[in-house]
PDB file of C-alpha atoms (C1' of nucleotides) in Angstrom:
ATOM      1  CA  UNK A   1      15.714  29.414  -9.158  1.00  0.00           C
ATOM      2  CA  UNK A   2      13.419  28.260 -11.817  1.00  0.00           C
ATOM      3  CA  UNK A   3      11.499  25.711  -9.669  1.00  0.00           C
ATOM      4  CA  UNK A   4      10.417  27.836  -6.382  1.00  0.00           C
ATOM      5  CA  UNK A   5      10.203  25.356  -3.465  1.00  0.00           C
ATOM      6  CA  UNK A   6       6.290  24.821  -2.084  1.00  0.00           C
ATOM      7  CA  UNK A   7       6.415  26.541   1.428  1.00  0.00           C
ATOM      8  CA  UNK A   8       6.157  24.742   4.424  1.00  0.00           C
ATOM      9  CA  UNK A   9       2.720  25.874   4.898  1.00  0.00           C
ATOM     10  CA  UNK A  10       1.993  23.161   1.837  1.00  0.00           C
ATOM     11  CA  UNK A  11       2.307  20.790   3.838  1.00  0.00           C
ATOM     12  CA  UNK A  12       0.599  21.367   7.424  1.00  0.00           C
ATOM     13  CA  UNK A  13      -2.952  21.127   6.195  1.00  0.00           C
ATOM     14  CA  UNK A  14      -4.743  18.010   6.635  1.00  0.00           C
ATOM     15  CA  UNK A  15      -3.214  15.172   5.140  1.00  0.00           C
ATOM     16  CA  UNK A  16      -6.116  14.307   2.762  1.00  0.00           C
ATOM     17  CA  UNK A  17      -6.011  18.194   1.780  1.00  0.00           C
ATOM     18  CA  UNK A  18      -2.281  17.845   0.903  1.00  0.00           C
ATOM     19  CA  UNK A  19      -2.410  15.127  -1.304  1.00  0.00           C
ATOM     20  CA  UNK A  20      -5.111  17.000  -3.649  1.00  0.00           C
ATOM     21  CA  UNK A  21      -2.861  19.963  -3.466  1.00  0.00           C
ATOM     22  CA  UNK A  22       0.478  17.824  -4.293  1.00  0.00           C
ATOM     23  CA  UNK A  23      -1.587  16.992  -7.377  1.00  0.00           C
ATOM     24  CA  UNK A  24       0.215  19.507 -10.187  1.00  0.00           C
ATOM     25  CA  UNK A  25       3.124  19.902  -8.058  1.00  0.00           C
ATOM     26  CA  UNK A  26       6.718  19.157  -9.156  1.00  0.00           C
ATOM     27  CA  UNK A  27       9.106  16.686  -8.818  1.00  0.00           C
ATOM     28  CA  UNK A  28      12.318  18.044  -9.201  1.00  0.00           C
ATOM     29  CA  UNK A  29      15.465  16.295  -8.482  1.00  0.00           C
ATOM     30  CA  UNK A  30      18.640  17.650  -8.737  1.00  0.00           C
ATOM     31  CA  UNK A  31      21.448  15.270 -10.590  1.00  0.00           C
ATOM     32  CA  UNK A  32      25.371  15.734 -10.332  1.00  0.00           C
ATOM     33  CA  UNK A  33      24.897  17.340 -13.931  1.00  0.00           C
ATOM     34  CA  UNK A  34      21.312  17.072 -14.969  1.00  0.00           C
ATOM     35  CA  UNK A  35      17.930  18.171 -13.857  1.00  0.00           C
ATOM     36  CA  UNK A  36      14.958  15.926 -13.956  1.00  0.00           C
ATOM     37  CA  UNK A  37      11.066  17.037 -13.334  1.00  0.00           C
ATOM     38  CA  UNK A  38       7.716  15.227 -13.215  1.00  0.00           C
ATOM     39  CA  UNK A  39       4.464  16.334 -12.543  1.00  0.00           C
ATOM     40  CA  UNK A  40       2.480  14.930  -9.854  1.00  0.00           C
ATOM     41  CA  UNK A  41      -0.741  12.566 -11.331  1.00  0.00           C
ATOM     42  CA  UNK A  42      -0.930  10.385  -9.039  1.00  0.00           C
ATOM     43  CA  UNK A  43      -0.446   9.907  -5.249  1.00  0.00           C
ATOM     44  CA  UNK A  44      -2.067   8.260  -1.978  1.00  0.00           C
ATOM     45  CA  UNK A  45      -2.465   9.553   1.794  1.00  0.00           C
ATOM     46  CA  UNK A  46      -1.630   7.479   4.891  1.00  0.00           C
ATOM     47  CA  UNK A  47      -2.893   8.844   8.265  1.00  0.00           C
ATOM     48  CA  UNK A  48      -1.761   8.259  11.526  1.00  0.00           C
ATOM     49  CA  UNK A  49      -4.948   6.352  12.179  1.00  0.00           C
ATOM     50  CA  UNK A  50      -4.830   4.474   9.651  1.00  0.00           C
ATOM     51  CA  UNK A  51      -3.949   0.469   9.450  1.00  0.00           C
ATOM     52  CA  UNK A  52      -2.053   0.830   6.488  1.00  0.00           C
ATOM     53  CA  UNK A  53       0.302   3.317   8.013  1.00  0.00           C
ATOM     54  CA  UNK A  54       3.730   2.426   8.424  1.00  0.00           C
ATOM     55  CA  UNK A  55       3.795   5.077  11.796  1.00  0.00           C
ATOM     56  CA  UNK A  56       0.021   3.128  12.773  1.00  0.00           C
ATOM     57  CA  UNK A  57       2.450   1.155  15.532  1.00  0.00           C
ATOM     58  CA  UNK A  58       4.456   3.874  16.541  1.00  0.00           C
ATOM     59  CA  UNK A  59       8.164   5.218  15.625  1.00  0.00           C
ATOM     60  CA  UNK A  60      10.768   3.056  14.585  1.00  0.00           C
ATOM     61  CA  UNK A  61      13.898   3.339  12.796  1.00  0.00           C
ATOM     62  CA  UNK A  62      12.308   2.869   9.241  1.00  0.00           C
ATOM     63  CA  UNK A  63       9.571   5.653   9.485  1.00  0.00           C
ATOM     64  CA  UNK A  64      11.274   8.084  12.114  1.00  0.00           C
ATOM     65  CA  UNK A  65      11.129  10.644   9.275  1.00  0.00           C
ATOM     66  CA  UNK A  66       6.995  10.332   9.449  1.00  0.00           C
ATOM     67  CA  UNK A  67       7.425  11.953  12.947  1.00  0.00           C
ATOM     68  CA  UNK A  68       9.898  14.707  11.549  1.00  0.00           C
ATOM     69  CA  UNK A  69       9.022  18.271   9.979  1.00  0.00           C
ATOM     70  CA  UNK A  70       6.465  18.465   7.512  1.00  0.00           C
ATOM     71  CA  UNK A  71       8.025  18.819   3.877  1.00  0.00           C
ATOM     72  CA  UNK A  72      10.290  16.314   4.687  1.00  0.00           C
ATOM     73  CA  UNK A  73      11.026  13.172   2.507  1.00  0.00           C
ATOM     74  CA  UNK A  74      10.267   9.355   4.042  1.00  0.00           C
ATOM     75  CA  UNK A  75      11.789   7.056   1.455  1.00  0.00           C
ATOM     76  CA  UNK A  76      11.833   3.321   2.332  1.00  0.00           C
ATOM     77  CA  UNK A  77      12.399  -0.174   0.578  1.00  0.00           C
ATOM     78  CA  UNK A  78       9.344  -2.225  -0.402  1.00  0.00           C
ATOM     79  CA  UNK A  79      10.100  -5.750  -1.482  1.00  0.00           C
ATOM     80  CA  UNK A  80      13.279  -5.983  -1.055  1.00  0.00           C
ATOM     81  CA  UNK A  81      14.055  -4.186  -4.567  1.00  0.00           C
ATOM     82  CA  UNK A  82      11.869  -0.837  -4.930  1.00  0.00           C
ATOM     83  CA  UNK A  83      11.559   2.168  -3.203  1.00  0.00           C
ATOM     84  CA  UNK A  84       8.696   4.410  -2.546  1.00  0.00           C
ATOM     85  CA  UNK A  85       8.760   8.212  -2.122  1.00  0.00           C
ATOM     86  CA  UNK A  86       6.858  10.015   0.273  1.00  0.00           C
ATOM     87  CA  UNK A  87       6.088  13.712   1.444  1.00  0.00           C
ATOM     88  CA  UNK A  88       5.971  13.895   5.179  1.00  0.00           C
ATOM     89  CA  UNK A  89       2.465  16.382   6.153  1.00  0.00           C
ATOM     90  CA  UNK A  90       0.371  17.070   8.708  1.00  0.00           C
ATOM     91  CA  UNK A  91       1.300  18.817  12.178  1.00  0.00           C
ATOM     92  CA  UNK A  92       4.980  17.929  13.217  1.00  0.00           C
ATOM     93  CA  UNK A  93       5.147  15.225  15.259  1.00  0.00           C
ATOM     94  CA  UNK A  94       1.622  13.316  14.142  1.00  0.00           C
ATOM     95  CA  UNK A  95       3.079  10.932  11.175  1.00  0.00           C
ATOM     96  CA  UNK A  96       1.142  11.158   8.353  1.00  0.00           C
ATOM     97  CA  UNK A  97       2.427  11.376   5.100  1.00  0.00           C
ATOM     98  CA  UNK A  98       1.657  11.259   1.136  1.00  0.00           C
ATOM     99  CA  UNK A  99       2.978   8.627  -1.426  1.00  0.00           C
ATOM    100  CA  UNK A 100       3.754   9.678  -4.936  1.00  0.00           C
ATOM    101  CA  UNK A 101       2.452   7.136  -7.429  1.00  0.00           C
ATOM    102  CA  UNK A 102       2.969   9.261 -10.467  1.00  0.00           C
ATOM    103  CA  UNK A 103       4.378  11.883 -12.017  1.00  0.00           C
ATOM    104  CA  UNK A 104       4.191  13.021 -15.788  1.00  0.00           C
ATOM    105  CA  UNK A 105       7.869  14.186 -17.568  1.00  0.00           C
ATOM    106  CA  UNK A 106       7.905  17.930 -18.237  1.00  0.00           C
ATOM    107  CA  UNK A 107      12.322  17.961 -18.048  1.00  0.00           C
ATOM    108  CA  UNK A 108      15.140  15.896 -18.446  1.00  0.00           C
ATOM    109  CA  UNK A 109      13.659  13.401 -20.445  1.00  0.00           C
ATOM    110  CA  UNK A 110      14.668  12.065 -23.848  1.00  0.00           C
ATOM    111  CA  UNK A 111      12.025  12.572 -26.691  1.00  0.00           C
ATOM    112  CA  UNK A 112      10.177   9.186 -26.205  1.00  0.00           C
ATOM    113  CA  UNK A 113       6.730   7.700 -26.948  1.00  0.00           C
ATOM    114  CA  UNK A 114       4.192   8.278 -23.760  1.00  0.00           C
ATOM    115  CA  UNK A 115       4.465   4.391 -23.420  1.00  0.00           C
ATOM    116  CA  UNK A 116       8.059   4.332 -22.814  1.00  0.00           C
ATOM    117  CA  UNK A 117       8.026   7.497 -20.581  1.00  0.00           C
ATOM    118  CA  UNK A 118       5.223   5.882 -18.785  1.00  0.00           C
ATOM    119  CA  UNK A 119       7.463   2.932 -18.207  1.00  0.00           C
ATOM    120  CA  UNK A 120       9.629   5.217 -16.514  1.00  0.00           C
ATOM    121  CA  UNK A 121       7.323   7.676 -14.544  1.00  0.00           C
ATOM    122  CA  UNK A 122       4.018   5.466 -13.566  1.00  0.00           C
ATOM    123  CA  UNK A 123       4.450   3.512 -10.329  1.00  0.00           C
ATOM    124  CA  UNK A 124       5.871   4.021  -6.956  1.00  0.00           C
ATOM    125  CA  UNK A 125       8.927   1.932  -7.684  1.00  0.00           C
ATOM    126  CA  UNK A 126       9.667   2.412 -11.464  1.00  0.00           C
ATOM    127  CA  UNK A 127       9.357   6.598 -10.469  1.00  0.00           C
ATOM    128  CA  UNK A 128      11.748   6.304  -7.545  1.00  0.00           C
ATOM    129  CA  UNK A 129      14.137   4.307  -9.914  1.00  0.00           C
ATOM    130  CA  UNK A 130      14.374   6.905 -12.549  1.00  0.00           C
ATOM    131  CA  UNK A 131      14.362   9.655 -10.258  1.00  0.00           C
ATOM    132  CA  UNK A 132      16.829   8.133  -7.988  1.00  0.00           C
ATOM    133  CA  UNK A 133      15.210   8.191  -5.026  1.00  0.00           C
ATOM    134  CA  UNK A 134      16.754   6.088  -2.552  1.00  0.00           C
ATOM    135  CA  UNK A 135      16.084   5.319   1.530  1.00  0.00           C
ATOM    136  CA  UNK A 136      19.336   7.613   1.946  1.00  0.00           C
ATOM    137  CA  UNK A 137      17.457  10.313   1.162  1.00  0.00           C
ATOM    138  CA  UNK A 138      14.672   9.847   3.551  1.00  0.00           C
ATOM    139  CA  UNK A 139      14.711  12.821   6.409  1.00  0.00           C
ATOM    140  CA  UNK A 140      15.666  15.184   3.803  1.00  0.00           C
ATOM    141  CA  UNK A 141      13.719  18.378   3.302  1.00  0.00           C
ATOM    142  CA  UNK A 142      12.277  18.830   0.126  1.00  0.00           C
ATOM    143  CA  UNK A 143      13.005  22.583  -0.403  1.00  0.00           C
ATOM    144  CA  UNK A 144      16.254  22.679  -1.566  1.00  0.00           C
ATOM    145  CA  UNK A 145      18.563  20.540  -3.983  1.00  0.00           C
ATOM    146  CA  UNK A 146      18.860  17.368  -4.077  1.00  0.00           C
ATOM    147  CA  UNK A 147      15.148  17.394  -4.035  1.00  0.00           C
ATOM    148  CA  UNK A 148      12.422  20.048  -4.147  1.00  0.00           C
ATOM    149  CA  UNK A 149       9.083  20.252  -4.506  1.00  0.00           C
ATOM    150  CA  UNK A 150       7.998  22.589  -6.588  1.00  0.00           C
ATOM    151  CA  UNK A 151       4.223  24.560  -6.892  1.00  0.00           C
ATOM    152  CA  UNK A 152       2.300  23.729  -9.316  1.00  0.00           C
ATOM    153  CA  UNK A 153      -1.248  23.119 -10.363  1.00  0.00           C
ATOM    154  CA  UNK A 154      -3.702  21.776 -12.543  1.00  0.00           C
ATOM    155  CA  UNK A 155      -4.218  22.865 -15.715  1.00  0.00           C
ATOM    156  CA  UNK A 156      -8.386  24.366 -16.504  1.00  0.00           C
ATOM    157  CA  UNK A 157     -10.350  21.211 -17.072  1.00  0.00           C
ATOM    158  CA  UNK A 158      -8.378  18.611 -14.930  1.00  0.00           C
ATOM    159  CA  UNK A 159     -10.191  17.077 -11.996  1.00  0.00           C
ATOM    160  CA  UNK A 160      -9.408  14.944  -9.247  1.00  0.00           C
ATOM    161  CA  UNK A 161     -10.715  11.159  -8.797  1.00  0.00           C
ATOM    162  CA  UNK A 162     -10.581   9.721  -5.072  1.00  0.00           C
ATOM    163  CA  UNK A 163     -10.340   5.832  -5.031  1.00  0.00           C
ATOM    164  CA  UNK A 164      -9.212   2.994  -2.948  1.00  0.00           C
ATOM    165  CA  UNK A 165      -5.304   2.864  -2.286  1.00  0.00           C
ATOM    166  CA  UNK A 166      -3.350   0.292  -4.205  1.00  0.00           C
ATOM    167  CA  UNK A 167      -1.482  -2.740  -3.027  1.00  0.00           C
ATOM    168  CA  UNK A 168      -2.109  -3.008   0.715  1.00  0.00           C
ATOM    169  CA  UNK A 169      -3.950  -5.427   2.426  1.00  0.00           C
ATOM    170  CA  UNK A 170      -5.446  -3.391   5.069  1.00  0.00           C
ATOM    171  CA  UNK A 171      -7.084   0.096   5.188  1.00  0.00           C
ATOM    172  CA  UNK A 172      -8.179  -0.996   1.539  1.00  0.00           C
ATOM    173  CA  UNK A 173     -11.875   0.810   1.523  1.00  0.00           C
ATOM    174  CA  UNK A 174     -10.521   4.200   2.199  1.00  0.00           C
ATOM    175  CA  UNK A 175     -10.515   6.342  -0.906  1.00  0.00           C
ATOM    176  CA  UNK A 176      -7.408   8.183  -0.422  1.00  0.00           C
ATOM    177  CA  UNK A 177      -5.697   7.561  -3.920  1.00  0.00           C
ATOM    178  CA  UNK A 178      -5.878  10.671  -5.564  1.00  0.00           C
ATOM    179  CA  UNK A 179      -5.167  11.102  -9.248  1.00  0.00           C
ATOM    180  CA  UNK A 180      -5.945  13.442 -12.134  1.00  0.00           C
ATOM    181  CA  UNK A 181      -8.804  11.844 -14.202  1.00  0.00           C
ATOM    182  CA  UNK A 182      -7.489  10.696 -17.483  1.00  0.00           C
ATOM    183  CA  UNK A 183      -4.239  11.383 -17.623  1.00  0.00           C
ATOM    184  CA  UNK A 184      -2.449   9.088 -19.187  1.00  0.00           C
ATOM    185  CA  UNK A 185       0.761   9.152 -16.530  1.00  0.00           C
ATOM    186  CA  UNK A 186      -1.647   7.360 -14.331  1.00  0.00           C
ATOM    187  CA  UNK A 187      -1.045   3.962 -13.231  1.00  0.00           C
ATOM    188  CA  UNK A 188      -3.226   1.252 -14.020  1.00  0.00           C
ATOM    189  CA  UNK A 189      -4.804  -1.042 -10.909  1.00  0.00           C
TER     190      UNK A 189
ATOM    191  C1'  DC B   1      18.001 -14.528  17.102  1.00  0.00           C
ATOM    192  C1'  DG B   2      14.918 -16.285  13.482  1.00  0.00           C
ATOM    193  C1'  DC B   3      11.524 -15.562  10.229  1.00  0.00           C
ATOM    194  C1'  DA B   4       7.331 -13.936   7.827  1.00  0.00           C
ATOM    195  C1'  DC B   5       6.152 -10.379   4.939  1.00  0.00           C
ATOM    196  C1'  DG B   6       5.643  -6.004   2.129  1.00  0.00           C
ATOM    197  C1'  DA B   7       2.352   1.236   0.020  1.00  0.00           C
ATOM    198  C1'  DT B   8       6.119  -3.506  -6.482  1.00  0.00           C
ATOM    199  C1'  DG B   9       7.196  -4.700 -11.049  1.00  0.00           C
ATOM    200  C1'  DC B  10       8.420  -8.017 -14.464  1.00  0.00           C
ATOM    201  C1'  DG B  11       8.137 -12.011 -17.167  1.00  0.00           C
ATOM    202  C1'  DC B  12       5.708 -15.976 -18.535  1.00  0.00           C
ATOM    203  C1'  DT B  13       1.115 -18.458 -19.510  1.00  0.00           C
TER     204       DT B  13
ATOM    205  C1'  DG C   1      -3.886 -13.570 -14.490  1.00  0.00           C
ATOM    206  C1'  DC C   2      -0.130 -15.611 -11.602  1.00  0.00           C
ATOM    207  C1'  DG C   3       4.323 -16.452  -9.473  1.00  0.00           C
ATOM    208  C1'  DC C   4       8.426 -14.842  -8.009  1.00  0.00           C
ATOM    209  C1'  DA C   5      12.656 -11.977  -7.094  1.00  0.00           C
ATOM    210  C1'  DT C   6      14.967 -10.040  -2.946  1.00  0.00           C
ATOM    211  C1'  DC C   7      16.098  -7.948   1.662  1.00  0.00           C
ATOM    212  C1'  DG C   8      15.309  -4.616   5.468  1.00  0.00           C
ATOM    213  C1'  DT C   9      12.174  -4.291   8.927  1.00  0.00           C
ATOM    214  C1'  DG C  10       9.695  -5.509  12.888  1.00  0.00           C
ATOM    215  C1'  DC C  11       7.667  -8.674  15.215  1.00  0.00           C
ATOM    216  C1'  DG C  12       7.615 -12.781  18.584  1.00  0.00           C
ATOM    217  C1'  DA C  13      10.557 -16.199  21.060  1.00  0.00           C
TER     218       DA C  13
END
DNA sequence: CGCACGATGCGCT
DNA sequence: GCGCATCGTGCGA
């Protein structure tokens, strides 16, 4: 295996712990005849206790996958048209989870200027589009094909900026957006 | 059962 | 900067 699956350890630390981590981590999905990665830049954390947390008002049908094992996927449709990808953390059980906002192409993408492969990699929606990620994945663990998430890290001189999550209305003061300062597969507020 | 509304992105001004 | 597409979900009735 070239891309070695994060253990499941990953992903039962605190939820704001695992969101820094997933920062450097890989994307890797797994195509009928291609391979595509990304590199995490970008992602947000939702808490249990959190207002903007799908799981805030208990389980349903949508985010039953927030209650399931840790290093699982939650996938769901946003606006009738996008999806967004999540990494299901914490202990099992309490539904936390972390969104991926970003990712920066290291495989499977043609040679294109960084403004076209940002078009493709920078945003919840326009990332789960290219990568395919679609609510039928959602429950699936993220260690083996279709999906895995690989380890990774940043490289020396990268650091991490905490800021205010995008797009929701509430839960909007809490700094749990997590990106790599300056990289340009960031997306813009 | 009906309906208001999103963890968004795109196109037009 | 603003409006809107588009539909599953999750409320309240």
């Amino acid at each position: 295996m070239k891309y070695l699956p994060c253990p499941v350890e990953t992903f039962l630390e605190p939820t704001l712990e695992v969101a820094r981590n997933l920062l450097g981590a890989l994307l890797v999905r797994y195509k009928e005849d291609a391979l595509i990665v990304g590199r995490i830049v970008e992602c947000e954390a939702y808490l249990s206790d959190d207002e903007a947390c799908h799981a805030a008002r208990g389980k349903t049908r949508r985010n039953a996958p927030m209650f399931g094992p840790p290093g699982t996927a939650y996938v769901y449709l946003v606006y009738g048209m996008y999806h967004c990808f999540n990494v299901v953390c914490a202990e099992p059980g309490v539904p936390e989870a972390v969104l991926i906002r970003a990712v920066e192409p290291v495989e499977g993408f043609p040679a294109e200027s960084v403004r076209r492969l940002r078009r493709l990699c920078s945003g919840p929606g326009r990332l789960c589009r290219t990568f395919e990620l679609t609510s039928d994945l959602s429950g699936t663990p993220l260690q083996a094909p279709p999906v895995v998430l690989a380890c990774g890290g940043l490289e020396q001189g990268e650091t991490i900026v905490a800021a205010p999550r995008i797009g929701i209305r509430k839960g909007k003061t809490k700094p749990w957006r997590f990106y790599v300062k300056e990289n340009p597969y960031v997306s813009q507020p």
